[in-house]
Short mmCIF file of C-alpha atoms in Angstrom, two decimals:
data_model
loop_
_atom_site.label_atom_id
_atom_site.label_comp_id
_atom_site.label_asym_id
_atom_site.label_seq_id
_atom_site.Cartn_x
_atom_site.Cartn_y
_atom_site.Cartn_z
CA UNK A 1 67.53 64.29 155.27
CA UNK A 2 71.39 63.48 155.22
CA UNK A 3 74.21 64.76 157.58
CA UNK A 4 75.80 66.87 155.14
CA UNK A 5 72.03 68.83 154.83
CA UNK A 6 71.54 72.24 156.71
CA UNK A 7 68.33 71.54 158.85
CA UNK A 8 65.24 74.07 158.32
CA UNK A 9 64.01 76.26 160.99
CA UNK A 10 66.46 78.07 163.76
CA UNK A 11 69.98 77.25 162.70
CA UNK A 12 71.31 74.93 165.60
CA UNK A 13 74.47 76.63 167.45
CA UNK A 14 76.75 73.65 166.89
CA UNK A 15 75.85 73.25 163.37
CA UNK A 16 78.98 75.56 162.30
CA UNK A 17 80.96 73.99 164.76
CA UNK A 18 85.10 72.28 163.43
CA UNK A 19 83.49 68.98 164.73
CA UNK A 20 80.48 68.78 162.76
CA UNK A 21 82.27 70.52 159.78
CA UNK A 22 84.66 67.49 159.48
CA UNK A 23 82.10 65.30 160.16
CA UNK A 24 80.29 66.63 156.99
CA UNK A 25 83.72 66.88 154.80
CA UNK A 26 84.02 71.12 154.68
CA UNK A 27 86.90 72.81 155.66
CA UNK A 28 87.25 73.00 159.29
CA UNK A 29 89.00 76.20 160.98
CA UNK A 30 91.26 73.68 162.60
CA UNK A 31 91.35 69.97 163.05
CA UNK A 32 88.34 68.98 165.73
CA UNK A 33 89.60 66.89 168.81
CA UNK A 34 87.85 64.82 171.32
CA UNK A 35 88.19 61.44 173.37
CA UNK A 36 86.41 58.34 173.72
CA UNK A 37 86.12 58.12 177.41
CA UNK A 38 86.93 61.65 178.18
CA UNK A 39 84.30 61.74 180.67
CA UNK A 40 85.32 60.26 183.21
CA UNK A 41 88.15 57.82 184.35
CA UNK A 42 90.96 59.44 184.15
CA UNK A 43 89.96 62.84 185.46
CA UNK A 44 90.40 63.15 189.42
CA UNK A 45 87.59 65.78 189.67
CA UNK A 46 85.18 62.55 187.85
CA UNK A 47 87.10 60.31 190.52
CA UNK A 48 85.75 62.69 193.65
CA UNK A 49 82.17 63.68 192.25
CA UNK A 50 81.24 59.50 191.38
CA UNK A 51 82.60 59.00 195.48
CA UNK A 52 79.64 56.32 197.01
CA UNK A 53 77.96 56.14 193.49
CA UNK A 54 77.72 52.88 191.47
CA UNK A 55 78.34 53.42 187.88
CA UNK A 56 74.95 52.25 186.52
CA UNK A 57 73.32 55.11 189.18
CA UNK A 58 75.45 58.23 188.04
CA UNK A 59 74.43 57.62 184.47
CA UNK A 60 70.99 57.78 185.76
CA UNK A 61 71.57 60.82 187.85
CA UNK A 62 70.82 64.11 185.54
CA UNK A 63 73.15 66.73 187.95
CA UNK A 64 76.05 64.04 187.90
CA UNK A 65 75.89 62.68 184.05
CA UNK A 66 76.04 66.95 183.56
CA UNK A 67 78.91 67.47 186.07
CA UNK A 68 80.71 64.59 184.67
CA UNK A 69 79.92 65.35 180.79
CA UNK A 70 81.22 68.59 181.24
CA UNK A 71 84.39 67.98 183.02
CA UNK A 72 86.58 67.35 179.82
CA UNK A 73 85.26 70.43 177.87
CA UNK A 74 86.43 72.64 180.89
CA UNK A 75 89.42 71.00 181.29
CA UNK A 76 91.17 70.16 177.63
CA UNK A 77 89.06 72.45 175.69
CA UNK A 78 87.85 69.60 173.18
CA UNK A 79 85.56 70.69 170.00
CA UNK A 80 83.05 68.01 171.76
CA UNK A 81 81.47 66.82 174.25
CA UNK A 82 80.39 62.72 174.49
CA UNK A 83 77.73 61.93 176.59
CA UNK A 84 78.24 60.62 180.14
CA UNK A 85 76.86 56.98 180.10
CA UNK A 86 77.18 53.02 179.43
CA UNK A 87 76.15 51.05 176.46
CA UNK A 88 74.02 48.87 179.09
CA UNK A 89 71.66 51.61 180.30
CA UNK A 90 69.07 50.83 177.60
CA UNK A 91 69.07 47.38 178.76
CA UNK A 92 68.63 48.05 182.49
CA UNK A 93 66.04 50.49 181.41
CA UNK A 94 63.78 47.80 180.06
CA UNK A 95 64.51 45.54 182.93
CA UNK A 96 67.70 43.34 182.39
CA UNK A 97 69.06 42.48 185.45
CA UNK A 98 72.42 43.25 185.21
CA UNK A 99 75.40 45.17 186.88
CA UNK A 100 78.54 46.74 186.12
CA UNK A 101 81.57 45.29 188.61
CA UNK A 102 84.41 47.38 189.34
CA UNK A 103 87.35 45.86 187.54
CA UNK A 104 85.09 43.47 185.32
CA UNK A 105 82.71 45.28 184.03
CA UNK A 106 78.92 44.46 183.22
CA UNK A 107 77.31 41.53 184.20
CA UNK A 108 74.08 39.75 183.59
CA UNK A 109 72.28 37.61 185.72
CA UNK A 110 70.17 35.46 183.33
CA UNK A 111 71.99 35.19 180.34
CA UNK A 112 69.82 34.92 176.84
CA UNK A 113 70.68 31.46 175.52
CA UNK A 114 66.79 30.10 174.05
CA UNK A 115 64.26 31.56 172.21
CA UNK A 116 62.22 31.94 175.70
CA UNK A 117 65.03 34.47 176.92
CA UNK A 118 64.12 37.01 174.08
CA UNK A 119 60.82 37.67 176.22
CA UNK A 120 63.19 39.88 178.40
CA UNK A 121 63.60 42.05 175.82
CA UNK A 122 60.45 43.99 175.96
CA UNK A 123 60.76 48.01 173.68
CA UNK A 124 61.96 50.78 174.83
CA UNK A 125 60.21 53.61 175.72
CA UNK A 126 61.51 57.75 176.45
CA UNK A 127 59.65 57.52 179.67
CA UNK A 128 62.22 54.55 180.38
CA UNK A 129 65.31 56.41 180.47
CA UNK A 130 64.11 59.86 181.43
CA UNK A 131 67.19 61.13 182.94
CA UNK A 132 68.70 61.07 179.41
CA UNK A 133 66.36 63.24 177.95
CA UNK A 134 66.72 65.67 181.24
CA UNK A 135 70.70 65.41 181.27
CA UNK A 136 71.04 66.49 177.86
CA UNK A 137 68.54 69.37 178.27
CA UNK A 138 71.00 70.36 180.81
CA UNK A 139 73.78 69.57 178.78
CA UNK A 140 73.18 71.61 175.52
CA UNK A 141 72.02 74.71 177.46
CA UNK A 142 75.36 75.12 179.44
CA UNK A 143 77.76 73.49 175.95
CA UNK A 144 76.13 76.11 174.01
CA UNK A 145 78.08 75.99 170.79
CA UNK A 146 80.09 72.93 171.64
CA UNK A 147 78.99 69.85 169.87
CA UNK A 148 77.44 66.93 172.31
CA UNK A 149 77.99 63.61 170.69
CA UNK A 150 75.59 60.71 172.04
CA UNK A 151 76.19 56.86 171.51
CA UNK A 152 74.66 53.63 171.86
CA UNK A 153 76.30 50.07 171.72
CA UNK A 154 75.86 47.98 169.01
CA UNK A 155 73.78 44.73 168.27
CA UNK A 156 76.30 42.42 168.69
CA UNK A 157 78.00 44.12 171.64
CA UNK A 158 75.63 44.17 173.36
CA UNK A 159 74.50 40.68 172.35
CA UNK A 160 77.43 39.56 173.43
CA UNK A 161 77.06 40.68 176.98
CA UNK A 162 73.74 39.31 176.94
CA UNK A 163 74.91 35.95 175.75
CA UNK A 164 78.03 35.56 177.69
CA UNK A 165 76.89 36.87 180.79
CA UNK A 166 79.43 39.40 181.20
CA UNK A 167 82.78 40.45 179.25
CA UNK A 168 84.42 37.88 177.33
CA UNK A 169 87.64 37.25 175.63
CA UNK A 170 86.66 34.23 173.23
CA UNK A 171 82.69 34.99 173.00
CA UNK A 172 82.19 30.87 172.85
CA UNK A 173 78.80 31.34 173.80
CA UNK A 174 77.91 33.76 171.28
CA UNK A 175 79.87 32.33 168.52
CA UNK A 176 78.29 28.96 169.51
CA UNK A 177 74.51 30.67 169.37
CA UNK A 178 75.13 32.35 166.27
CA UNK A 179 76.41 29.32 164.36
CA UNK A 180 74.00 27.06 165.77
CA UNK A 181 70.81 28.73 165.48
CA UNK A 182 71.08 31.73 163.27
CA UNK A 183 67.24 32.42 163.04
CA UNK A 184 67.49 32.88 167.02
CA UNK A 185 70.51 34.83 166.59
CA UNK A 186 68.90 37.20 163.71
CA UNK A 187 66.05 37.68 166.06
CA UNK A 188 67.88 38.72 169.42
CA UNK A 189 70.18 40.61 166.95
CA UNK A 190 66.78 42.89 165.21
CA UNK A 191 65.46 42.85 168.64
CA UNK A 192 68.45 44.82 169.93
CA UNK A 193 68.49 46.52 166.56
CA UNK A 194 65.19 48.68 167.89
CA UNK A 195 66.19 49.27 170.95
CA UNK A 196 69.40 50.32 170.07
CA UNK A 197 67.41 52.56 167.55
CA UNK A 198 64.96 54.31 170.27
CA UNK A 199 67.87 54.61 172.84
CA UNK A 200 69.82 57.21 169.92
CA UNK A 201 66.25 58.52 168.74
CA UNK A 202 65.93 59.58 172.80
CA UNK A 203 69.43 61.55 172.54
CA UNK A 204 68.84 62.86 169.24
CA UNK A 205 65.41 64.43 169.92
CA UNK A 206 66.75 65.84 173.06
CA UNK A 207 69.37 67.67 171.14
CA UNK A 208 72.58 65.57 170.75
CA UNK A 209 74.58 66.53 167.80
CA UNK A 210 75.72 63.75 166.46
CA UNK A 211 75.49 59.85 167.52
CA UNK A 212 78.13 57.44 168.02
CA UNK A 213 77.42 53.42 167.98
CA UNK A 214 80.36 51.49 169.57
CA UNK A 215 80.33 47.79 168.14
CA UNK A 216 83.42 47.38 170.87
CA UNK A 217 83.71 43.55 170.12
CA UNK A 218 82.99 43.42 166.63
CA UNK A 219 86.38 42.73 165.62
CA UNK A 220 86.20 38.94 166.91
CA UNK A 221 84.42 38.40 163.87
CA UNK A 222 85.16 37.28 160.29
CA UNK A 223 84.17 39.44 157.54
CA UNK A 224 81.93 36.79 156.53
CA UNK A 225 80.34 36.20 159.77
CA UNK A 226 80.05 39.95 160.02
CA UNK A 227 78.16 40.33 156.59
CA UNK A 228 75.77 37.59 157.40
CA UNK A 229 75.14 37.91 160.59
CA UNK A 230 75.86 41.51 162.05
CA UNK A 231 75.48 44.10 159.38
CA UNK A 232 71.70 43.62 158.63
CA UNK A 233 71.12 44.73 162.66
CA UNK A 234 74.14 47.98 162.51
CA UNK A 235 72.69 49.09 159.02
CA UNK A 236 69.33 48.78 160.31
CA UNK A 237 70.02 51.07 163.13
CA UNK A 238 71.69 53.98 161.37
CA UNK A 239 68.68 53.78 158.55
CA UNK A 240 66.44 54.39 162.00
CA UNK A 241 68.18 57.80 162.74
CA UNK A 242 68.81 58.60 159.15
CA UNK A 243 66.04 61.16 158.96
CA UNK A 244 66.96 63.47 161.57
CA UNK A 245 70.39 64.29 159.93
CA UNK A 246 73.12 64.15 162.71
CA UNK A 247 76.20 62.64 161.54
CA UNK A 248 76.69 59.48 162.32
CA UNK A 249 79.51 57.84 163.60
CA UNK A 250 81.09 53.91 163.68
CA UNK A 251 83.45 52.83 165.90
CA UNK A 252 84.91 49.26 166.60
CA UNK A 253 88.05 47.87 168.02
CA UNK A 254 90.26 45.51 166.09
CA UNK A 255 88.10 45.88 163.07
CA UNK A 256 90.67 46.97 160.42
CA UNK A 257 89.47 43.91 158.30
CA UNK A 258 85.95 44.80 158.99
CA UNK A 259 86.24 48.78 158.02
CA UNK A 260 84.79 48.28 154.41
CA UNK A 261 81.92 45.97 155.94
CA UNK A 262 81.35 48.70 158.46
CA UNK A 263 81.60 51.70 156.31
CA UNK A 264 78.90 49.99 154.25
CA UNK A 265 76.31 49.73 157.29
CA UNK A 266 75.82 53.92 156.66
CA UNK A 267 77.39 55.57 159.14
CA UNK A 268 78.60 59.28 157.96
CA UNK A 269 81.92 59.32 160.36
CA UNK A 270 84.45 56.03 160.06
CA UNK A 271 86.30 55.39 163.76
CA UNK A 272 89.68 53.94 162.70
CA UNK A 273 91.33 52.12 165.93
CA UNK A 274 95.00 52.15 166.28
CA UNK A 275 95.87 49.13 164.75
CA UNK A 276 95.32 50.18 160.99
CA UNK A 277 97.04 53.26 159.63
CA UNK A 278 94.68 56.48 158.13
CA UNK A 279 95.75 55.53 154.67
CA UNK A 280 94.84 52.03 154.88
CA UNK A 281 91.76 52.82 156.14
CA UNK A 282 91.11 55.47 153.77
CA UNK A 283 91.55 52.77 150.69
CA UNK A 284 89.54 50.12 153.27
CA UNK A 285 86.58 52.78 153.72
CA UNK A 286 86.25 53.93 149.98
CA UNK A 287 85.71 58.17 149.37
CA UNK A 288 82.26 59.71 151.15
CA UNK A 289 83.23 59.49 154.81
CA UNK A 290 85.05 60.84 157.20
CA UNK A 291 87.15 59.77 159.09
CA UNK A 292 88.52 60.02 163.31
CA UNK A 293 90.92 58.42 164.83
CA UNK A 294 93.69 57.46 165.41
CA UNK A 295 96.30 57.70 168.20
CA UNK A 296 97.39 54.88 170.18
CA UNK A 297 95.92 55.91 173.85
CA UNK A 298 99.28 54.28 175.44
CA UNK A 299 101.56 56.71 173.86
CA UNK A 300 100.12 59.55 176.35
CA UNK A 301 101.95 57.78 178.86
CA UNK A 302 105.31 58.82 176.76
CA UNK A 303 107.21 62.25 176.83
CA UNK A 304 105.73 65.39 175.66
CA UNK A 305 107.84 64.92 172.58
CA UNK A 306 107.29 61.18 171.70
CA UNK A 307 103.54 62.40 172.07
CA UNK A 308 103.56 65.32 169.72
CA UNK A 309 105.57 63.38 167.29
CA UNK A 310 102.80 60.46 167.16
CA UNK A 311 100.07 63.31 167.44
CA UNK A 312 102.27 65.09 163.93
CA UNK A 313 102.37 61.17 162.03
CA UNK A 314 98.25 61.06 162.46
CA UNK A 315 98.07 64.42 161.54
CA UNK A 316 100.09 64.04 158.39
CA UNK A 317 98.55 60.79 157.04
CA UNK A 318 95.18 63.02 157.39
CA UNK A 319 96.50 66.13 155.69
CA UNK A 320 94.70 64.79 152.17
CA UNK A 321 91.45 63.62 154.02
CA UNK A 322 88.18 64.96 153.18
CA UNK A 323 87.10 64.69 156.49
CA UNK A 324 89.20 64.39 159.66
CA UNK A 325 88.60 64.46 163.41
CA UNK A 326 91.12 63.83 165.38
CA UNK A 327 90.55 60.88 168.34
CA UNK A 328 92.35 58.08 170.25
CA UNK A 329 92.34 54.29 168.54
CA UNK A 330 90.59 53.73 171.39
CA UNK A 331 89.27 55.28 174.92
CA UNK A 332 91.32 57.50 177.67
CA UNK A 333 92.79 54.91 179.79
CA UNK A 334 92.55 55.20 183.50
CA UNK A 335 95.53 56.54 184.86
CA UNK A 336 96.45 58.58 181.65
CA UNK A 337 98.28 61.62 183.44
CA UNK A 338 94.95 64.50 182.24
CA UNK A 339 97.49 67.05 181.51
CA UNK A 340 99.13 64.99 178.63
CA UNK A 341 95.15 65.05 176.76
CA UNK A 342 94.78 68.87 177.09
CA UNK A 343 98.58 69.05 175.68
CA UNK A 344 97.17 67.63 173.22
CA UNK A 345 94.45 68.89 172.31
CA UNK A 346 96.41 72.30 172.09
CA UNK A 347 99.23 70.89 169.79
CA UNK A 348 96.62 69.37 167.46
CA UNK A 349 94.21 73.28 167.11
CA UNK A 350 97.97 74.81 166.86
CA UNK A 351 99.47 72.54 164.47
CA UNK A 352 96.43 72.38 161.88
CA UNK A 353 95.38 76.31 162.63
CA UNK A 354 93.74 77.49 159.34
#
């Protein structure tokens, strides 16, 4: 079953929703909006309810990923909602022992560096991340006809993490691992491949709309390095979720060279970052997708008018699109003032109004 299919049974309440229109390429009543990283950050009502809580225990927390996922929606009025969570939960749900560190982000205590390491990387199961499958229970019952996108991070992200230990700038050690013993490397990369798979098959059978898979440090990578050694794990991951017919959507940052590669890999919906303009990425992507993106999150921190006339430039460069949803080239930063995104949002539903 593809995403542009209308599923049998009980018509879903989102299915007729702007956001999963453009995601399937019909006309849309107005242009959909939402944020990467709406949830949270830069919201002070996120900033009191996460008071005392680590990060990695509010995304296990069904009442606070809720509270938190619905935040945004109330607030802006986006045409979706993203799922309140970290690409590192499926890990610590099978056992990685790892952290995320205010101000550096996650960290992993035994780094996978030999083929021995791969033992910690046992399947994942629903009864493993439970609180997902509760949360968005919650979730779709009070969203209703709003749209609830949920994501997963990507085999080499995540790899990467795994490998380096924590966040990197260079990724020597994963470079070095994936150059120097590529049948080692193609095996932690499949083996992250299925979990990666049953983490989205969790969301989706719980009632997520659509999926998103965030390949955040992808664009360190060659286009030949990507081919060979990344795609086979990313396209085996949307063929796992292919059946069930939610769009699916790929996002990476600094990947404008990659954006054909990662087109290919079969996601429905291509994420464009700010670096590359809609129109080159429309020629880079080829016709059949959609696309979102693409604002440059620091230009929130300009005047209403700079905004709107950045907001206008993405809008026009979509205007011949067959599918458009309108996003940031990247997530909400922190201290992005909150009343700049739901200005927003409103000038983008006014402005394309249909």
């Amino acid at each position: 079953m593809s995403a542009n299919e209308r599923p049998t049974g009980t018509p879903s309440q989102t299915y007729d929703s702007a956001f999963l229109k453009a995601c399937r390429r019909e006309p849309v009543p107005h242009t959909p909006v939402w944020f990467m990283r709406q949830a949270g950050r830069s919201l002070p009502e996120y900033r009191k309810v996460r008071e005392g809580t680590q990060m990695l225990e509010s995304c296990m927390r069904p009442d606070l990923v809720t509270e938190i996922t619905m935040q945004p929606v109330r607030r802006h009025g986006v045409d979706a909602a993203i799922f309140f969570s970290d690409i590192v939960v499926p890990l610590k749900a099978i056992g990685i022992d790892l952290d995320i560190k205010p101000g550096v982000g996650p960290v992993v205590a035994q780094p996978i560096r030999r083929r021995e390491d791969l033992a910690q990387l046992r399947d994942l199961t629903p009864e493993d991340v439970w609180y997902v499958t509760e949360a968005i229970g919650m979730l779709t019952s009070e969203l209703g006809a709003t749209p609830l996108i949920g994501f997963a991070g990507a085999p080499f992200t995540l790899a990467s993490y795994l490998v380096e230990g924590g966040p990197s700038k260079n990724h020597e050690h994963t470079k070095a691992l994936m150059y120097g013993d590529p049948e080692l490397w193609a095996d932690l990369l499949d083996r992250l491949a299925e979990i990666t798979s049953a983490f989205l098959k969790v969301q989706i059978e719980a009632g997520v709309s659509a999926v998103q898979l965030f390949d955040s440090w992808v664009g360190a990578l060659a286009p030949a390095d990507y081919r060979r050694s990344v795609m086979p794990a990313s396209t085996k991951v949307f063929s796992a979720v292919e059946s069930y017919g939610v769009p699916r959507i790929h996002f990476g940052v600094g990947t404008g060279e990659l954006l054909g590669l990662m087109g290919e890999a079969g996601a429905d919906v291509m994420g464009v970052d700010y670096r590359v303009s809609l129109a080159d990425a429309v020629r880079r992507v080829g016709p059949g997708k959609a696309l979102q993106g693409n604002l440059d999150p620091a230009v929130l921190f300009s005047t209403p008018e700079a905004v709107e006339a950045k907001a206008r430039e993405v809008l026009d460069a979509a205007a011949g699109l067959e599918g458009h949803i309108f996003n940031l080239g990247h997530g909400v930063l922190p201290t992005t003032d909150p009343t700049a995104l739901t200005r927003l949002v409103d000038y983008v539903h006014t402005r394309t109004q249909r």
